[in-house]
Structures are given as C-alpha cells and as structure tokens.
C-alpha cells in the first residue's frame, strides 16, 4: 500500500538524480550569469530594483549582482552565499569564486553522468585543491622586506583589480590613490578610517586623495571660515534643549511669569554649558547632534567654529585623526583630550562647500574624493575602489603576491594534472576534472575579451610546460605574454580564498542527494 | 464501514460526522503505518555512514539548511503523516538523550517495520511480533554489554576520546579536518568535565560561529567570546588582569516602577533637579571605580553622558550584552551579577587575565574575547567556515561530538562501529532464536535480519556490494569470534574496526536499539486510524 501523504501540502521532495540535477542546473545558471563580467574586458550588468523608484545600479561586481537577485533555487543560494563571504573577507574575487564553483559542478555533472560516485568526486576535489594550494605557495613572491618593491607590488595589485572595473581608464591614477590610502593605515585593516566622499560633476580623473579630513558639512553662520592651529573638541551631546533625564519629571507651572522664569533657567543652563565648552580653550566644536540657534550664536560670539550634525562615522573618524576624544560631559576640562589640526577651512568641490581639516596629528585617516559624471558612475567607482582597498589592506598584512592574468590558474592546473597522473583509482578522473575547471577561468577571461580562447589557452598550457614560466593572457594585445613584465599581479590571499571556498561550496552541493522544500509560509495579503 | 444498528435497523452514531472522516482498520491500518514509517527511514538511509549523502532542506522562509544530521533533517522536513511524526520524535529523543546516532535509530526502526510487515502478511498477530521484538531487543542489549570494552582515558591521555569523536565526525561534511575538530571537542569537554562525579555540563561550552576564514581556523578558546564591542570607540581594546563588574542595571537615571511624577514649578527646583541628575551619573561611575573594577559589562544601554564619563575615568565598558552571555561571563570569571549599583562590592567582581577586542575581515565585525578567566570552567568553540550553511552544519557536528565525549566520560564502555556491533548482535539474536518455542521465534529471527540492515546501508552508501560484503563480514565474525569486524567504508583494506579506530559509545548503541524497538512496538499496536477527510 502506498503512502498517501508524508509531507504537508505544497511541500516538495526531490530525490537522487533529480535533486542533483536541480542543484547542478541552478548553480551553473548562476555561474553563467556572472561569467561575462569576469576579466578586464568583462561586461557590466544593469540591475533594476523592484522597490519604489525602480532605482538602477550598473555594476561589474559579482557580489553586488548576486546580492540583488531573487533566487529560488537552493543550490544557487549556496553560491550567492560564498560570493558574499568572499566580499566580506577579502573584498575581491567575488566573481571568480562563483565561476570556479560553477565550473567544478559542471565537471562534476559529467563525472556523475559517467557513473562516478559523488563521494569519490569530492575526495578527488579535496586532494586537487590541496595540491593546487601547495603549487601556489611554491610560486608566491614575498617582498615584504623591500619597501620599494612592496609598494610596486601593491600598485600592480591595485591596477589588476581595478582593470576589470569602470575605473580601468584611469587605473593608474586610482591605483595610486588606493595604495597611498592603504599605506597610511600602517598595517591596520580598518578601512573605516578611509573616507570616500562622492560628488557628482567633473570627471573621474578629478578624483583625489586628501591627506587631511573632509567633513561634508557647512560652517555655522557668522563663524570664522578659516582657523589656524585649531583646538577641536569632538562631542556627542544634546545642544538643542538639554532634557532632564530623570524619569517622570515634568514642568508644571501656574502662571506665565513662571514659564518665563523656567525658560530663563533653561537658557541659563545652556549658556553655562556653552561656557564650559568654551572653557576648554577650543576654537572649533564639532557635535554629533543638532546645535540650536541659541548656542550657535553663543559660539559665534566667542569666535568658535561650531559644526552640527556630523554623523557618527564622521565623529569617530574625526576623533581618530585629530587625536581628541568624544566628549559628552564638560565638567573637567583638564582631563578631556582635545584634538588638534593645523588648519580648518571651507573648501569648494564642485558646487558644494565642505569643511577641510588639514595637518592633522595622526596621519592614519584620509579622505578620497570621487568625482564623476553621474551617480551610477560614482556608485560603481566607490564599489571598485572599495574592492581595491580591501585587497590592498589584506595584502599589507599577508604580503604574498602572485602573478595575474590566468597565471595562477595555469600553475595550479599543471600541478593538479601531474597529481592526476600519479593517483591510482577513480579519483584521478575527479582530479583531472578539477584542473579543467581551473583552466575554465583563463578561458572565460579570453572569451570575454573576444579572443580565440581555445588557441590562447592551448598556447598558455604549452608555455607553462616549461619550468618557471610567467606566461598569462595579455588581454590588451590578445596574445600570451609575460605577466611579470606586464606588471599584472594578484594577492595570494584572494586566490587562496577563491580556491578554498569554491571547492567547499562545490563539495557541499555535491553531497546533497535529496532536496526537501517546505511549503512556503503564507503571507497575509496586504493589498 | 462497519456500523452498529439498533433493533429498528437505524445506525448508531459512533463517530461524529462519520461521513467526513476517513478510517483505516485492521491490517490495512498497520500496513499503511508501516509504509509511512519506512518511507521516512528511506529518506535517511542514504545519509548513514562516512560516505553518506547530505540533504538540502528549504524552510518556509526560503532559508537553506544542508545537513547530514538525522534529527535536523527530520525536524525541518515538514512531515504531516502521523506515523512520520512518530519517527521524528524518535530521532529527537535519541538526540536529546545521546546526541549522536540519530540517523541510525531511524534506519533501524525502518528495518524493523519492514520485517514486521512480512510477518504480518504471514498472519502472525502484531502483538506477538511486538513481543518477539521486545525479547530480542533485550538479548541484543545484553549482548552489547558483553562485547563492550571499557577503555581508559584520563585528563592527560585523551587520545581514545579523540578517536571516538572522529568516528562521529567522519560522517559529516567537516570530515576534512575531523582530527582537529575532534581534539577541540574533547579538550573542551575535558575542560568543563567533573571527572569525580562523571558529569559534564554542556551549557558551559558555547559554540559560536562567524562566517569567513576556513574550517581549519576553528579554535577553542578557554574563555568567552561576546559578539559585542566597547561602548565608546576610543576605549582601550585590550585589558590585562581585568576586574569585571557585571551589571544588569542601565547607566541611566533610575526609572521607579511605581508611577510617579516630579513636578517642576520653580526655577530652583529645575536647577536642583539638574544637579541631582549630574550627581547621579557621577555616582554610578564612581561606584564602579571605587570597588576597583577595570571593565564594566552591562546588560543595558548607556546614556551618552555616562558613556563619556566612563571613558573619561578610564573605565572601559561593554553594553547590551545578552542575558545568557552575561551568565556565562559570570560563571567563567567567578563574578556575581549585580542588579543595583548600591550592591556593587569588590568581592562581586569577576576576574579575567585578558580581555581583548578582535576585528574580522573587511567589514567592521568585532568580537570581545574574555580569556584566562578565574574559573576556567567555561570554554568557547569558535567556528570559522566558508559560508553560513557550513558553519551551521559544523555547529551541529561539533554538538554531536561533544555529546559523544560526554557520554564516554559518564560511561567509558565502547563498542566497535562500522556496523560491527550490529552484526555481532544479529548473530547473537539469531542463535538465541532457536531457544524460544512458539511464534516469537519468527519475530526474533526477523529482528536479527533487521539488525543487518544498518551495516547493509553502510556498505550500500560506500559503494560496496551490500549483500556480498555483509555476508563476508558476518562469516568472518563467526569464524574468528571477533566482534570487531565491520564494514570497511573508507576502503582502507581491513575489516577490523579496532585497527581502524572506529568506536561508538555503548549507551548510544543500546539506546538506539531500545528506542527503535519501542517505537516499532507502538506502531504495530495501532489498528485503527481515524482522520478527518480532505476538505
């Protein structure tokens, strides 16, 4: 007697081959989707949100594309997840990781088709990924001790990262910006202290790195526009009406005169507070919260520059660069550390007035001002720059560097191929497949650039058969070239993360032999 | 449908709205139930063993779980059938009681049901079948007791424990680094174990996960990790020899629970109130400072003013720490949770050797490590992994491994894995069958067959010839009188599980057999299923 119903209504179950097929198809669809964005000649995608306004994003960044997709296929979600993690962890290689995982699954599908058990494939993949990692480790270069060379390594990495993005026209300019910014961090990976300000107008080339700090705020009316040798108090305090915080307190009066008295007392309180603040011996006051007109006027009278409503990030950064502390009480001026800077002035970028702090005490933070024709360009530029900054900051910590342009994939593929030849048993098919999946990446780069990929990859493979070859795909001339001469480099950490997470994801999807989808939760109809 | 009639030929109404209910009776009911049970166990069958496959489950909200853990699969499967739910319960109770073997118990129950069906077809009464199963389960459990080995471990020699945990982990996706994970699991259990009383409080082990990095980066921290950062960005990121004040009161003016109001009607009152307020903040911070605290951990938020005062007085603080974490911190540091500032004394402070803040990746995730605690009894396992599903699955696997280690500390008897114990039991039960006169004999033989199904599934999942392999191993066990022969899932070339170091806990195995038998008995006893018709 057959079981009538095991699951709830609408819950579906897919078994064995069908389940595997569903996840292969889903994963490969996702990989194919982002495939065309890979490499320096990769294309961009337009994403239109379904939300109000149908805002449009134009991007080349794998993680951004995948994040905005609405996907129902469970396996596809795994891939989206790894790309997100790649973004969080190293910041770049978000497309590569998805493409590699997709290729691994495509190869796995063929192997499963020829009756090799998924578990055998997994163990083969694991051996291959270990071997590939070792091959990379053997060939890394580490120029940490040589500052001069290290810097040029960073420049190369930045340029390679940027070359696939919208900034590729001015990649040298931006690579220099990014390297300068990261070098100022002195090894910390805290990218928060690099501030990126976007201002529409001008061209991308007009973007610049400012050594000081720029706050996107206006100076209060009637206050000095330029202060030299400024003492800055960074505060987070209410400068509107200072509420009484004791619970349940309220004002209750019985005559107009008393209202006036209390108002006077309130004013007096504020005046006292302002006096205390002024008592710190400052000539610039930056507050996170609003400053009402009355205290502003008081500050103006005292010749103090007061800036209101700086956002929290701004305040934190400002405290960081000027070396002051964020204050909320003002009773002991001697113990509060003030920030210092050489010069505060109002500057104009495009149409907007900004406040510029230069000559700050700690040189760690800096500001990058991006200029560009439209908001879409600026958004994409910011994402690209963010990628470059992430990669660079990771490289500063882990200074191992590889060549780019498909070179690492070919090195790995060669090592993995050799392993396949040595390995007895069915696993060797899986190992071979792994090397084919690796080669798919340079193939895709060549395809996207409109080159004859089959020819180029074959040449590349032959070239790599020699010991210590530096050959990779030179997309610009459309031939095989020497990557170290062309100055195309990539960070080891990024490649390693791509390799490991792609293998992990492929493994995870391969292990599945059954998909059970629960009935979707009923949503109340709000329409 | 059978109905009762009164003397005038009118039907008695026995069930309300009889027409709208569907009803299955007798053999049909039993067969339908058995079919449902078997269907559930068939889903799990492929997940058994080191070469078992995973299941991908999509929740009603579209989130995805990929797992190999029987209890988790069944829990999230959205089963609607009544008997199916019984199987879910079965696996859950194994999970609660033992923590491992959740797949095995369901496969076992499924096999028993299949055997029972054959017996029912032959016309044996279900109760007799159930009784036969009961007898044989007792035989099997006693036999396990006999073949069990006790093995020695101590605080210094944890190797045997590690080996057992590795057996558990080898069926999960994390088997790539099962060695290091098993070591972590055992070390953490040993850290919190009370070897005198043979008890382990697993609540003291906190499993935290953070996406990113690789599985190999997973570490054991003798201390606590809190997913929080310092309340003020400029507070020190590292504190040595911290004295921790653990507070459950906010750094804010008091909010009396009784309704009250403070009326301000004169300027003087306004000013005194203001002074009072300032004093209040000052007092709070001063109290913490006075008792000698160098770190404040608070369950609630801080007022901006208080925050700055803390910063100003050089007293780092953490806010919005959850209740459970607060308790763990209190246990680990030997401090007391203080609900009011007035009650803060220096004895109530917790102590930790090192408190530090650590940042991860390119996003601004920060976590607070509290290490070298006064009372080192609380530990944290911090899992890193490529993606969210990986971390979740690792958490589940670590939980299984922890449970296994705990069970071993409670009772250090082991049996050999890889189906060896089941095969040995099967032989024993088979031999015992002949001693029973009557119909039960058949049931006992069937039970022996059912026991074979676990090694059979193992062999199947490992891509071996199931029947051939099983009979070879069985013959070997009989011939050599060696209870350690099992299925060689990993293709290492030996059948001796002692050499392969594949162990399982005795109580885990016993529990599996007992629980499976109980559920099957229950299912067999049902002879009438009444359910509302589809509408």
PDB file of C-alpha atoms in Angstrom, chain A residues 224-412:
ATOM      1  CA  UNK A 224      35.143  82.057  11.161  1.00  0.00           C
ATOM      2  CA  UNK A 225      35.682  80.278   7.872  1.00  0.00           C
ATOM      3  CA  UNK A 226      39.320  79.609   8.472  1.00  0.00           C
ATOM      4  CA  UNK A 227      41.118  78.654  11.621  1.00  0.00           C
ATOM      5  CA  UNK A 228      44.770  78.024  12.014  1.00  0.00           C
ATOM      6  CA  UNK A 229      46.192  75.846  14.778  1.00  0.00           C
ATOM      7  CA  UNK A 230      42.775  74.694  15.764  1.00  0.00           C
ATOM      8  CA  UNK A 231      41.943  73.043  19.050  1.00  0.00           C
ATOM      9  CA  UNK A 232      38.999  70.826  18.383  1.00  0.00           C
ATOM     10  CA  UNK A 233      36.518  69.416  20.823  1.00  0.00           C
ATOM     11  CA  UNK A 234      34.656  66.467  19.410  1.00  0.00           C
ATOM     12  CA  UNK A 235      31.406  65.937  21.240  1.00  0.00           C
ATOM     13  CA  UNK A 236      28.310  63.878  21.339  1.00  0.00           C
ATOM     14  CA  UNK A 237      25.869  65.875  23.383  1.00  0.00           C
ATOM     15  CA  UNK A 238      22.487  67.471  23.090  1.00  0.00           C
ATOM     16  CA  UNK A 239      22.805  71.104  22.131  1.00  0.00           C
ATOM     17  CA  UNK A 240      19.160  71.716  21.466  1.00  0.00           C
ATOM     18  CA  UNK A 241      17.238  71.644  24.720  1.00  0.00           C
ATOM     19  CA  UNK A 242      19.055  69.767  27.386  1.00  0.00           C
ATOM     20  CA  UNK A 243      16.350  67.446  28.595  1.00  0.00           C
ATOM     21  CA  UNK A 244      16.044  66.442  32.196  1.00  0.00           C
ATOM     22  CA  UNK A 245      16.714  62.747  32.093  1.00  0.00           C
ATOM     23  CA  UNK A 246      15.164  61.835  35.402  1.00  0.00           C
ATOM     24  CA  UNK A 247      12.130  59.781  34.610  1.00  0.00           C
ATOM     25  CA  UNK A 248       8.745  61.285  35.191  1.00  0.00           C
ATOM     26  CA  UNK A 249       9.955  64.829  35.570  1.00  0.00           C
ATOM     27  CA  UNK A 250       7.739  67.413  34.002  1.00  0.00           C
ATOM     28  CA  UNK A 251       7.194  71.094  34.182  1.00  0.00           C
ATOM     29  CA  UNK A 252       4.091  72.286  35.850  1.00  0.00           C
ATOM     30  CA  UNK A 253       3.509  75.945  36.381  1.00  0.00           C
ATOM     31  CA  UNK A 254       0.597  78.108  37.273  1.00  0.00           C
ATOM     32  CA  UNK A 255       1.459  81.423  35.731  1.00  0.00           C
ATOM     33  CA  UNK A 256       3.032  82.926  32.656  1.00  0.00           C
ATOM     34  CA  UNK A 257       5.684  84.563  34.752  1.00  0.00           C
ATOM     35  CA  UNK A 258       6.923  81.217  35.926  1.00  0.00           C
ATOM     36  CA  UNK A 259       7.085  79.936  32.390  1.00  0.00           C
ATOM     37  CA  UNK A 260       9.344  82.817  31.595  1.00  0.00           C
ATOM     38  CA  UNK A 261      11.457  82.063  34.637  1.00  0.00           C
ATOM     39  CA  UNK A 262      11.914  78.475  33.740  1.00  0.00           C
ATOM     40  CA  UNK A 263      12.681  79.361  30.202  1.00  0.00           C
ATOM     41  CA  UNK A 264      15.273  81.722  31.543  1.00  0.00           C
ATOM     42  CA  UNK A 265      16.709  78.934  33.670  1.00  0.00           C
ATOM     43  CA  UNK A 266      16.878  76.661  30.676  1.00  0.00           C
ATOM     44  CA  UNK A 267      18.651  79.314  28.710  1.00  0.00           C
ATOM     45  CA  UNK A 268      20.976  79.873  31.590  1.00  0.00           C
ATOM     46  CA  UNK A 269      21.716  76.182  31.692  1.00  0.00           C
ATOM     47  CA  UNK A 270      22.564  76.130  28.036  1.00  0.00           C
ATOM     48  CA  UNK A 271      24.696  79.228  28.397  1.00  0.00           C
ATOM     49  CA  UNK A 272      26.542  77.564  31.241  1.00  0.00           C
ATOM     50  CA  UNK A 273      27.109  74.500  29.156  1.00  0.00           C
ATOM     51  CA  UNK A 274      28.416  76.554  26.287  1.00  0.00           C
ATOM     52  CA  UNK A 275      30.656  78.456  28.682  1.00  0.00           C
ATOM     53  CA  UNK A 276      32.037  75.189  29.974  1.00  0.00           C
ATOM     54  CA  UNK A 277      32.697  74.041  26.448  1.00  0.00           C
ATOM     55  CA  UNK A 278      34.361  77.294  25.597  1.00  0.00           C
ATOM     56  CA  UNK A 279      36.321  76.923  28.818  1.00  0.00           C
ATOM     57  CA  UNK A 280      38.194  74.050  27.248  1.00  0.00           C
ATOM     58  CA  UNK A 281      40.152  76.587  25.299  1.00  0.00           C
ATOM     59  CA  UNK A 282      38.945  75.466  21.939  1.00  0.00           C
ATOM     60  CA  UNK A 283      38.296  77.262  18.743  1.00  0.00           C
ATOM     61  CA  UNK A 284      36.369  74.529  16.975  1.00  0.00           C
ATOM     62  CA  UNK A 285      33.493  72.476  18.271  1.00  0.00           C
ATOM     63  CA  UNK A 286      32.067  69.523  16.388  1.00  0.00           C
ATOM     64  CA  UNK A 287      28.892  67.911  17.653  1.00  0.00           C
ATOM     65  CA  UNK A 288      27.153  64.779  16.542  1.00  0.00           C
ATOM     66  CA  UNK A 289      23.751  66.094  17.416  1.00  0.00           C
ATOM     67  CA  UNK A 290      21.951  69.239  16.445  1.00  0.00           C
ATOM     68  CA  UNK A 291      23.064  72.645  17.640  1.00  0.00           C
ATOM     69  CA  UNK A 292      20.232  75.073  18.058  1.00  0.00           C
ATOM     70  CA  UNK A 293      20.455  78.657  17.045  1.00  0.00           C
ATOM     71  CA  UNK A 294      20.959  79.980  20.533  1.00  0.00           C
ATOM     72  CA  UNK A 295      24.112  78.046  21.394  1.00  0.00           C
ATOM     73  CA  UNK A 296      25.312  78.539  17.856  1.00  0.00           C
ATOM     74  CA  UNK A 297      25.056  82.233  18.364  1.00  0.00           C
ATOM     75  CA  UNK A 298      26.976  81.940  21.610  1.00  0.00           C
ATOM     76  CA  UNK A 299      29.708  80.045  19.840  1.00  0.00           C
ATOM     77  CA  UNK A 300      29.805  82.595  17.081  1.00  0.00           C
ATOM     78  CA  UNK A 301      30.181  85.321  19.684  1.00  0.00           C
ATOM     79  CA  UNK A 302      33.137  83.522  21.178  1.00  0.00           C
ATOM     80  CA  UNK A 303      34.665  83.176  17.741  1.00  0.00           C
ATOM     81  CA  UNK A 304      34.370  79.420  17.799  1.00  0.00           C
ATOM     82  CA  UNK A 305      33.618  77.366  14.782  1.00  0.00           C
ATOM     83  CA  UNK A 306      30.690  75.101  15.575  1.00  0.00           C
ATOM     84  CA  UNK A 307      29.734  72.229  13.316  1.00  0.00           C
ATOM     85  CA  UNK A 308      26.472  70.437  13.990  1.00  0.00           C
ATOM     86  CA  UNK A 309      25.026  67.129  12.999  1.00  0.00           C
ATOM     87  CA  UNK A 310      28.155  65.331  11.955  1.00  0.00           C
ATOM     88  CA  UNK A 311      27.168  61.667  11.563  1.00  0.00           C
ATOM     89  CA  UNK A 312      28.520  59.060  13.897  1.00  0.00           C
ATOM     90  CA  UNK A 313      31.133  57.707  11.487  1.00  0.00           C
ATOM     91  CA  UNK A 314      32.277  61.228  10.815  1.00  0.00           C
ATOM     92  CA  UNK A 315      32.673  61.920  14.504  1.00  0.00           C
ATOM     93  CA  UNK A 316      34.583  58.716  15.109  1.00  0.00           C
ATOM     94  CA  UNK A 317      36.924  59.396  12.242  1.00  0.00           C
ATOM     95  CA  UNK A 318      37.426  62.964  13.227  1.00  0.00           C
ATOM     96  CA  UNK A 319      38.256  61.883  16.774  1.00  0.00           C
ATOM     97  CA  UNK A 320      40.666  59.361  15.321  1.00  0.00           C
ATOM     98  CA  UNK A 321      42.509  61.763  13.046  1.00  0.00           C
ATOM     99  CA  UNK A 322      42.697  64.716  15.362  1.00  0.00           C
ATOM    100  CA  UNK A 323      43.550  62.614  18.374  1.00  0.00           C
ATOM    101  CA  UNK A 324      40.791  64.003  20.511  1.00  0.00           C
ATOM    102  CA  UNK A 325      38.228  62.075  22.460  1.00  0.00           C
ATOM    103  CA  UNK A 326      34.496  62.107  22.004  1.00  0.00           C
ATOM    104  CA  UNK A 327      33.163  64.031  24.960  1.00  0.00           C
ATOM    105  CA  UNK A 328      29.698  64.151  26.427  1.00  0.00           C
ATOM    106  CA  UNK A 329      30.314  65.898  29.745  1.00  0.00           C
ATOM    107  CA  UNK A 330      32.244  69.068  30.152  1.00  0.00           C
ATOM    108  CA  UNK A 331      32.879  69.433  33.850  1.00  0.00           C
ATOM    109  CA  UNK A 332      36.592  68.687  33.954  1.00  0.00           C
ATOM    110  CA  UNK A 333      38.227  70.415  31.033  1.00  0.00           C
ATOM    111  CA  UNK A 334      41.713  69.372  32.111  1.00  0.00           C
ATOM    112  CA  UNK A 335      41.054  65.654  31.612  1.00  0.00           C
ATOM    113  CA  UNK A 336      39.409  65.875  28.212  1.00  0.00           C
ATOM    114  CA  UNK A 337      41.791  65.329  25.366  1.00  0.00           C
ATOM    115  CA  UNK A 338      41.376  67.884  22.629  1.00  0.00           C
ATOM    116  CA  UNK A 339      42.066  67.264  19.006  1.00  0.00           C
ATOM    117  CA  UNK A 340      44.444  69.421  17.059  1.00  0.00           C
ATOM    118  CA  UNK A 341      44.976  70.331  13.490  1.00  0.00           C
ATOM    119  CA  UNK A 342      46.939  72.920  11.606  1.00  0.00           C
ATOM    120  CA  UNK A 343      44.202  74.392   9.530  1.00  0.00           C
ATOM    121  CA  UNK A 344      40.467  74.232   9.166  1.00  0.00           C
ATOM    122  CA  UNK A 345      38.938  75.866   6.165  1.00  0.00           C
ATOM    123  CA  UNK A 346      35.912  75.743   3.981  1.00  0.00           C
ATOM    124  CA  UNK A 347      36.620  74.448   0.529  1.00  0.00           C
ATOM    125  CA  UNK A 348      34.533  74.088  -2.565  1.00  0.00           C
ATOM    126  CA  UNK A 349      34.287  70.879  -4.513  1.00  0.00           C
ATOM    127  CA  UNK A 350      32.078  71.386  -7.494  1.00  0.00           C
ATOM    128  CA  UNK A 351      29.133  73.330  -6.160  1.00  0.00           C
ATOM    129  CA  UNK A 352      29.325  72.124  -2.602  1.00  0.00           C
ATOM    130  CA  UNK A 353      31.003  73.603   0.380  1.00  0.00           C
ATOM    131  CA  UNK A 354      32.911  71.196   2.572  1.00  0.00           C
ATOM    132  CA  UNK A 355      34.994  71.599   5.662  1.00  0.00           C
ATOM    133  CA  UNK A 356      38.570  70.574   5.329  1.00  0.00           C
ATOM    134  CA  UNK A 357      40.821  69.682   8.248  1.00  0.00           C
ATOM    135  CA  UNK A 358      44.459  69.587   7.254  1.00  0.00           C
ATOM    136  CA  UNK A 359      47.668  68.995   9.104  1.00  0.00           C
ATOM    137  CA  UNK A 360      46.075  66.539  11.495  1.00  0.00           C
ATOM    138  CA  UNK A 361      48.009  64.812  14.232  1.00  0.00           C
ATOM    139  CA  UNK A 362      47.538  61.217  13.270  1.00  0.00           C
ATOM    140  CA  UNK A 363      48.182  60.585   9.643  1.00  0.00           C
ATOM    141  CA  UNK A 364      46.191  57.376   9.561  1.00  0.00           C
ATOM    142  CA  UNK A 365      42.955  58.579   8.178  1.00  0.00           C
ATOM    143  CA  UNK A 366      42.473  60.203   4.859  1.00  0.00           C
ATOM    144  CA  UNK A 367      39.708  61.075   2.509  1.00  0.00           C
ATOM    145  CA  UNK A 368      39.233  60.115  -1.080  1.00  0.00           C
ATOM    146  CA  UNK A 369      37.033  62.436  -3.045  1.00  0.00           C
ATOM    147  CA  UNK A 370      35.470  60.785  -6.053  1.00  0.00           C
ATOM    148  CA  UNK A 371      34.222  62.869  -8.929  1.00  0.00           C
ATOM    149  CA  UNK A 372      32.252  61.527 -11.822  1.00  0.00           C
ATOM    150  CA  UNK A 373      29.604  62.260 -14.351  1.00  0.00           C
ATOM    151  CA  UNK A 374      26.633  60.573 -12.713  1.00  0.00           C
ATOM    152  CA  UNK A 375      25.591  58.865  -9.540  1.00  0.00           C
ATOM    153  CA  UNK A 376      25.738  55.474 -11.184  1.00  0.00           C
ATOM    154  CA  UNK A 377      29.313  56.041 -12.180  1.00  0.00           C
ATOM    155  CA  UNK A 378      30.161  57.255  -8.702  1.00  0.00           C
ATOM    156  CA  UNK A 379      28.477  54.301  -7.007  1.00  0.00           C
ATOM    157  CA  UNK A 380      30.300  51.868  -9.206  1.00  0.00           C
ATOM    158  CA  UNK A 381      33.543  53.744  -8.730  1.00  0.00           C
ATOM    159  CA  UNK A 382      33.104  53.535  -4.993  1.00  0.00           C
ATOM    160  CA  UNK A 383      32.492  49.796  -5.144  1.00  0.00           C
ATOM    161  CA  UNK A 384      35.557  49.296  -7.320  1.00  0.00           C
ATOM    162  CA  UNK A 385      37.703  51.413  -5.101  1.00  0.00           C
ATOM    163  CA  UNK A 386      36.388  49.561  -2.084  1.00  0.00           C
ATOM    164  CA  UNK A 387      37.426  46.283  -3.688  1.00  0.00           C
ATOM    165  CA  UNK A 388      40.886  47.613  -4.359  1.00  0.00           C
ATOM    166  CA  UNK A 389      41.245  48.986  -0.848  1.00  0.00           C
ATOM    167  CA  UNK A 390      40.128  45.691   0.678  1.00  0.00           C
ATOM    168  CA  UNK A 391      42.584  43.700  -1.356  1.00  0.00           C
ATOM    169  CA  UNK A 392      45.407  46.084  -0.611  1.00  0.00           C
ATOM    170  CA  UNK A 393      44.776  46.180   3.100  1.00  0.00           C
ATOM    171  CA  UNK A 394      44.733  42.397   3.180  1.00  0.00           C
ATOM    172  CA  UNK A 395      47.924  42.310   1.167  1.00  0.00           C
ATOM    173  CA  UNK A 396      49.675  44.618   3.572  1.00  0.00           C
ATOM    174  CA  UNK A 397      49.115  42.005   6.246  1.00  0.00           C
ATOM    175  CA  UNK A 398      49.806  38.990   4.111  1.00  0.00           C
ATOM    176  CA  UNK A 399      52.309  40.264   1.635  1.00  0.00           C
ATOM    177  CA  UNK A 400      52.484  37.199  -0.576  1.00  0.00           C
ATOM    178  CA  UNK A 401      51.853  38.065  -4.184  1.00  0.00           C
ATOM    179  CA  UNK A 402      51.121  36.093  -7.326  1.00  0.00           C
ATOM    180  CA  UNK A 403      51.069  36.998 -10.965  1.00  0.00           C
ATOM    181  CA  UNK A 404      47.698  37.580 -12.594  1.00  0.00           C
ATOM    182  CA  UNK A 405      46.072  37.133 -15.970  1.00  0.00           C
ATOM    183  CA  UNK A 406      45.240  33.461 -15.599  1.00  0.00           C
ATOM    184  CA  UNK A 407      48.753  32.625 -14.489  1.00  0.00           C
ATOM    185  CA  UNK A 408      47.822  31.210 -11.062  1.00  0.00           C
ATOM    186  CA  UNK A 409      45.119  29.037 -12.595  1.00  0.00           C
ATOM    187  CA  UNK A 410      47.560  27.603 -15.104  1.00  0.00           C
ATOM    188  CA  UNK A 411      50.138  26.912 -12.383  1.00  0.00           C
ATOM    189  CA  UNK A 412      47.515  25.166 -10.308  1.00  0.00           C
TER     190      UNK A 412
END
